[in-house]
Tab-separated table of C-alpha atoms in Angstrom:
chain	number	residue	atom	x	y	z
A	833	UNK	CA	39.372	-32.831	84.527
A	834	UNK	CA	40.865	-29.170	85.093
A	835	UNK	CA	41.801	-29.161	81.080
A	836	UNK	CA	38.017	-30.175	80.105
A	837	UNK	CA	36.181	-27.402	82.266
A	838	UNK	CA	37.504	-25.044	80.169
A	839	UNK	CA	35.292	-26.967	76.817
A	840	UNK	CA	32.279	-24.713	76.309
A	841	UNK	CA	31.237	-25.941	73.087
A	842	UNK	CA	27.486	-26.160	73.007
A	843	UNK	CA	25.893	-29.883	72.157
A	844	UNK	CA	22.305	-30.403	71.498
A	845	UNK	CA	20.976	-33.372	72.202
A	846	UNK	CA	17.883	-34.963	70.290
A	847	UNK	CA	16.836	-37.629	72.327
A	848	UNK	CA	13.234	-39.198	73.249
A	849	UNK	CA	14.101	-41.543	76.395
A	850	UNK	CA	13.979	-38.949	78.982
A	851	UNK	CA	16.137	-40.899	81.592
A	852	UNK	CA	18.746	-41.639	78.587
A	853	UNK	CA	19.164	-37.721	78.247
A	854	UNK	CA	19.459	-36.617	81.442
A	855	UNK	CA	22.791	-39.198	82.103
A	856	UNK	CA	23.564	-37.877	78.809
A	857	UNK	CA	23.457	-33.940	79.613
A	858	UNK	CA	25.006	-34.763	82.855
A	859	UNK	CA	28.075	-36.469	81.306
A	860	UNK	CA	28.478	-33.576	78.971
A	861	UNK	CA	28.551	-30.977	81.705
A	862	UNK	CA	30.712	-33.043	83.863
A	863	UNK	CA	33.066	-32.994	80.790
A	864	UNK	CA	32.715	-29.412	80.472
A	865	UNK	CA	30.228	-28.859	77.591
A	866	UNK	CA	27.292	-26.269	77.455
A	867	UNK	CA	24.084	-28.611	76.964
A	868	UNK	CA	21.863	-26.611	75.373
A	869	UNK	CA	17.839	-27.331	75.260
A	870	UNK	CA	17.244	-31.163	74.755
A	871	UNK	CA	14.589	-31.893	72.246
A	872	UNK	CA	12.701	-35.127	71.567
A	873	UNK	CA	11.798	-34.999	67.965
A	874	UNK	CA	13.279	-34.779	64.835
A	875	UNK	CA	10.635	-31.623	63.895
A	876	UNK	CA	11.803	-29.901	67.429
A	877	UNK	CA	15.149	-30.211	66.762
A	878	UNK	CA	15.057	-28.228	63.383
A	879	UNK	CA	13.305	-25.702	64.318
A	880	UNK	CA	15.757	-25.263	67.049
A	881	UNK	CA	18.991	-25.286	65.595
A	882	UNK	CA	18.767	-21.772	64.071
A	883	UNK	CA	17.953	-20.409	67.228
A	884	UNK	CA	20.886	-22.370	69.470
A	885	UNK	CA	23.404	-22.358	66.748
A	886	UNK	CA	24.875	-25.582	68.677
A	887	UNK	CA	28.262	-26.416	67.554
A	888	UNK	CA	27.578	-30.163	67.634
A	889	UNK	CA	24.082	-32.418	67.993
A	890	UNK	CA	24.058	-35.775	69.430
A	891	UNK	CA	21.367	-37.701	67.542
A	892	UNK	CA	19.317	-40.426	68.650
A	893	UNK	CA	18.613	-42.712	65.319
A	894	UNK	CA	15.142	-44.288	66.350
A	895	UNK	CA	13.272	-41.600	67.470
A	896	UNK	CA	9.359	-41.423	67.718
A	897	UNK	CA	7.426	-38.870	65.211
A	898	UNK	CA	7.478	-38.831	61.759
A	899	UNK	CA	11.408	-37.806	61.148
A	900	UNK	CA	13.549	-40.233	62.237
A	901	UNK	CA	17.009	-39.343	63.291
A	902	UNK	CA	18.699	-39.822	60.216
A	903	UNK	CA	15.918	-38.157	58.233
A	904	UNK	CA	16.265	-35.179	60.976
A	905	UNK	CA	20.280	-35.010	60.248
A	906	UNK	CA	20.426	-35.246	56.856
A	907	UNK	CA	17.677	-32.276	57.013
A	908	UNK	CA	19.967	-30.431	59.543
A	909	UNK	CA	23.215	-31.264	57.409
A	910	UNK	CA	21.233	-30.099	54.249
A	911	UNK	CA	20.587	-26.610	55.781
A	912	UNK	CA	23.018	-26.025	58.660
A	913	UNK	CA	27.211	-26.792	58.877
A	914	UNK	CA	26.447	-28.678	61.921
A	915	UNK	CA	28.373	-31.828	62.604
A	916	UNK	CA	26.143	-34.557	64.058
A	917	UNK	CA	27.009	-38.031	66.309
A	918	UNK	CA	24.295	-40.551	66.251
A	919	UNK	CA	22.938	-42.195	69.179
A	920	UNK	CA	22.362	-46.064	68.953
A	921	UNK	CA	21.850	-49.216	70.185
A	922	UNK	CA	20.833	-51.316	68.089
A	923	UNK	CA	20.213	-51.021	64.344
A	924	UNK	CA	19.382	-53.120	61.845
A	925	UNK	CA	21.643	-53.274	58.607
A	926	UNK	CA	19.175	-50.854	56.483
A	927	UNK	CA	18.964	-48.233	58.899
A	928	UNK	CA	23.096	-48.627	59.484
A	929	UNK	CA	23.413	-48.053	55.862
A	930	UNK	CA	20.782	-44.805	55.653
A	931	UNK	CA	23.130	-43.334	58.004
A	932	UNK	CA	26.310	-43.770	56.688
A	933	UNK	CA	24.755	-41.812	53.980
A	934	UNK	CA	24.417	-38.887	55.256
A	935	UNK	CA	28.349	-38.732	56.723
A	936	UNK	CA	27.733	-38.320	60.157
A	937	UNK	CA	30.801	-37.481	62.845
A	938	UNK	CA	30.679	-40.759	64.576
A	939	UNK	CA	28.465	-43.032	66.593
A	940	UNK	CA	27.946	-43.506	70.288
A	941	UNK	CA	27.072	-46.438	71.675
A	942	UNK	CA	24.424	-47.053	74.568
A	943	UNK	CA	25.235	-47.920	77.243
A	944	UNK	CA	27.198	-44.737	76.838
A	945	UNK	CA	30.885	-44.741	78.541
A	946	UNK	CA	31.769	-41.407	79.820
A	947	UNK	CA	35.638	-41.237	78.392
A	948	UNK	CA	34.128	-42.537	75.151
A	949	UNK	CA	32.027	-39.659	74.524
A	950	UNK	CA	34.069	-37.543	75.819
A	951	UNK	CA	36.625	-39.043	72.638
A	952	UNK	CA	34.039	-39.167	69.502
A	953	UNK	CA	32.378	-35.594	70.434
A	954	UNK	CA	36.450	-34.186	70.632
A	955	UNK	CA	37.431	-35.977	67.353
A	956	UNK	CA	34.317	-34.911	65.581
A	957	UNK	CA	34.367	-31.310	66.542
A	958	UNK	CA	38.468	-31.407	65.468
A	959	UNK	CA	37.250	-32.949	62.071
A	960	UNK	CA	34.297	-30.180	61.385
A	961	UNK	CA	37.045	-27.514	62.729
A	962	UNK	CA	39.494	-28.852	59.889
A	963	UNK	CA	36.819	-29.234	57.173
A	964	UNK	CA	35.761	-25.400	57.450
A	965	UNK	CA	39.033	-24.635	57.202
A	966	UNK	CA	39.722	-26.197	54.212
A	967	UNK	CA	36.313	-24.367	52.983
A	968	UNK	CA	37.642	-21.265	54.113
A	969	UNK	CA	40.913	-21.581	52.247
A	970	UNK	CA	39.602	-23.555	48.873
A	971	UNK	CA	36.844	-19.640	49.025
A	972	UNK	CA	40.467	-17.689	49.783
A	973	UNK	CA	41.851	-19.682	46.584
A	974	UNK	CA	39.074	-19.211	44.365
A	975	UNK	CA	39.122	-15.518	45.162
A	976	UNK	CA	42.513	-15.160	45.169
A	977	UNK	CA	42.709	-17.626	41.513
A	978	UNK	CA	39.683	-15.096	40.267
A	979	UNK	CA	41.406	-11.601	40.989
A	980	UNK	CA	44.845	-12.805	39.334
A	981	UNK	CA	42.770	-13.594	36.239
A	982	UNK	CA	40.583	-10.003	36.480
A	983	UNK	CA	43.904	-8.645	36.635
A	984	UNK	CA	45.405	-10.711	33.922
A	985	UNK	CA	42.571	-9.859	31.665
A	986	UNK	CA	42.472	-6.002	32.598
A	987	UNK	CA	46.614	-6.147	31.518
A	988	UNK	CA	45.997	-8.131	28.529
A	989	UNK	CA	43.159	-5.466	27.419
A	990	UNK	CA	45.590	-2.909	28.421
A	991	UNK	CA	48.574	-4.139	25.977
A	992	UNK	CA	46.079	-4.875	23.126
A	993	UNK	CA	44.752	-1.415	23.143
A	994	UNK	CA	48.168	0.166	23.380
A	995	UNK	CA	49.357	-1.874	20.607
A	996	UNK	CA	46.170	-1.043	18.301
A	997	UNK	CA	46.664	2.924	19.462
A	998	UNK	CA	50.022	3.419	19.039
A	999	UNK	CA	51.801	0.758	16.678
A	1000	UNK	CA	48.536	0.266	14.465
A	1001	UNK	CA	48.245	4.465	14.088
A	1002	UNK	CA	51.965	5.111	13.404
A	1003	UNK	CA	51.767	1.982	10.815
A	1004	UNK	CA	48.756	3.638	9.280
A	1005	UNK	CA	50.552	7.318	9.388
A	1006	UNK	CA	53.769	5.243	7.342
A	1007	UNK	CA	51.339	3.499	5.026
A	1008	UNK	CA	49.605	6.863	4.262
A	1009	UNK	CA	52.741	8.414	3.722
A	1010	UNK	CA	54.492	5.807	1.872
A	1011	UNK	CA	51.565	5.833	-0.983
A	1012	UNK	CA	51.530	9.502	-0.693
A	1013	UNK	CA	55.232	9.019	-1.914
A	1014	UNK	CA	54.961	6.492	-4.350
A	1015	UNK	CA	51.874	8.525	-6.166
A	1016	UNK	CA	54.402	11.858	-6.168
A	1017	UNK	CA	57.742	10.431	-8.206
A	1018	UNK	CA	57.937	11.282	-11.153
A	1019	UNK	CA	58.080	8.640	-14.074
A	1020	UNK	CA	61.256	7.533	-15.745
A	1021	UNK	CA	63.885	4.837	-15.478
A	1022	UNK	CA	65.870	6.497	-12.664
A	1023	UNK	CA	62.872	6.450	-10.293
A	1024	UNK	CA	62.035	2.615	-11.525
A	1025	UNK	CA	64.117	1.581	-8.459
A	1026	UNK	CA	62.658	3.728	-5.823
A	1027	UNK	CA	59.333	3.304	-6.793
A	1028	UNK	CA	60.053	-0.846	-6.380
A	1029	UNK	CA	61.701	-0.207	-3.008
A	1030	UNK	CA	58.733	2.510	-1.665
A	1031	UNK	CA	55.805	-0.301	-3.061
A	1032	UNK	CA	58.451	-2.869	-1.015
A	1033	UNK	CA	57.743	-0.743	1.853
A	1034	UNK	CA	53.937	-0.446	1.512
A	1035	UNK	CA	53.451	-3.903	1.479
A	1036	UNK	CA	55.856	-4.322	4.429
A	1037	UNK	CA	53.509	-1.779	6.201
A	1038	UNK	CA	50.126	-4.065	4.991
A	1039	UNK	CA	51.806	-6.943	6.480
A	1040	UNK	CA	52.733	-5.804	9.561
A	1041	UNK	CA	49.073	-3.962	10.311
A	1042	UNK	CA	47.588	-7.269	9.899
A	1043	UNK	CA	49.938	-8.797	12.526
A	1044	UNK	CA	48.884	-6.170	15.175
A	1045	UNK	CA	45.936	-6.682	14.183
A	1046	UNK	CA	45.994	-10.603	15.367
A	1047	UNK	CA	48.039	-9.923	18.102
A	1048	UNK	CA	45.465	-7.210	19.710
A	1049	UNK	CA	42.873	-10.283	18.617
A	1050	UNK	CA	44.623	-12.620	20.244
A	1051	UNK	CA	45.417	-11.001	23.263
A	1052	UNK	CA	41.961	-9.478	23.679
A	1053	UNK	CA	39.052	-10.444	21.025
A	1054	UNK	CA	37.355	-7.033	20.314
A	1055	UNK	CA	33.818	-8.784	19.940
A	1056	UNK	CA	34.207	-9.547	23.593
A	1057	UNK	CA	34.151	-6.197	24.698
A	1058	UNK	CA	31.693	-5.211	22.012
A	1059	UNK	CA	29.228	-7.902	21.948
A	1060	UNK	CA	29.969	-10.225	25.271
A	1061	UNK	CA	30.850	-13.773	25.777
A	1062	UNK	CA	28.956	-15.736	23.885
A	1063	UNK	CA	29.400	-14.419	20.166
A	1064	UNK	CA	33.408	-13.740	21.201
A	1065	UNK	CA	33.277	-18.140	22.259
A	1066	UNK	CA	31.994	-18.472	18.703
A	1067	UNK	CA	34.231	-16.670	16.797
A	1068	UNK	CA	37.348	-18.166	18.786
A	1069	UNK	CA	35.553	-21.364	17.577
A	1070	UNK	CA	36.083	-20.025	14.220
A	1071	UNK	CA	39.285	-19.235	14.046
């Protein structure tokens, strides 16, 4: 009993017997909990949430108004990261199946049994404990998976552009010069041989530009810097 005084997570309960929420609050605080306001319709009970912030809400199913309880949960699920246990006697087999739709924490039977509450409310509050910390991690990932591909992107823009700046203008300075050559020997057999080997070399140069060329393309499509995303997608299409 010493270990569950020290519980102070705070349960609503949505509940329109009276008599049936009173044992119920008492129960909880017996156990430890922090009972906050007990409301007895489904409308109440969502305009109440935002200002309790409960950490769990025990929900009666059958409850009088025009929101039942599962209506009310799936409403409170819909806007809220509230885990919810329904409250039940007796239900027939369409109203068990509405609520398993709306994947609620549990069930409680009534009569209610003191250690069995006590049970469901721990397991489901472990369960919605574990679940936002898998959403916390899967955000951390998908952060973490985004900034390794800004960075990827930022390195791979950074290689293309010093591959186009410094091996595409030193290519270009070479091809310049090499034609400048060729156009300056003079003409006879003995400079036949040089003037094969310096065209050699030109077209060496040509091919070469056009492989930086497709490597700066592939690494980093200039259209996508130029024109966006969606004409830099259709010319990847197209090549």
């Amino acid at each position: 009993m010493e270990q569950r005084a020290k519980n102070r997570s705070k349960i609503m309960i949505v509940e329109d017997e009276i008599i049936i929420a009173d044992l119920l609050a008492n129960l909880l605080r017996r156990n430890g909990y922090e009972v906050m306001e007990v409301v007895t319709t489904g409308a109440e009970a969502i305009s109440q949430v935002p200002l309790d912030h409960p950490d769990l809400i025990l929900m009666d199913i059958l409850l009088i108004g025009n929101l039942d309880g599962i209506e009310t949960a799936r409403q409170i699920m819909e806007r809220f990261s509230i885990p919810i246990i329904y409250l039940t006697a007796h239900a027939d087999e369409e109203t068990i199946q509405r609520a398993a739709k709306t994947a609620s924490y549990g069930y409680i039977i009534k009569p209610f049994n003191e250690s069995t509450i006590h049970a469901t409310i721990e397991m489901a509050l472990s369960k919605h404990r574990l679940e936002q910390e898998l959403l916390r991690r899967n955000d951390e990932l998908q952060n973490l998976t985004a900034y390794m591909e800004t960075i990827r992107e930022e390195e791979r823009k950074r290689i293309a552009r010093e591959v186009h700046d410094y091996l595409g203008q030193a290519l270009t300075a070479l091809r310049i010069d090499s034609s400048w050559l060729i156009s300056h020997l003079p003409d006879g057999t003995a400079c036949d041989g040089l003037a094969a080997k310096a065209k050699t070399m030109v077209q060496l140069i040509d091919e070469t530009l056009e492989n930086v060329k497709n490597i700066c393309a592939e690494l980093r499509p200039g259209v996508l810097d130029h024109l966006g995303l969606g004409p830099a997608i259709e010319w990847q299409c197209g090549e």
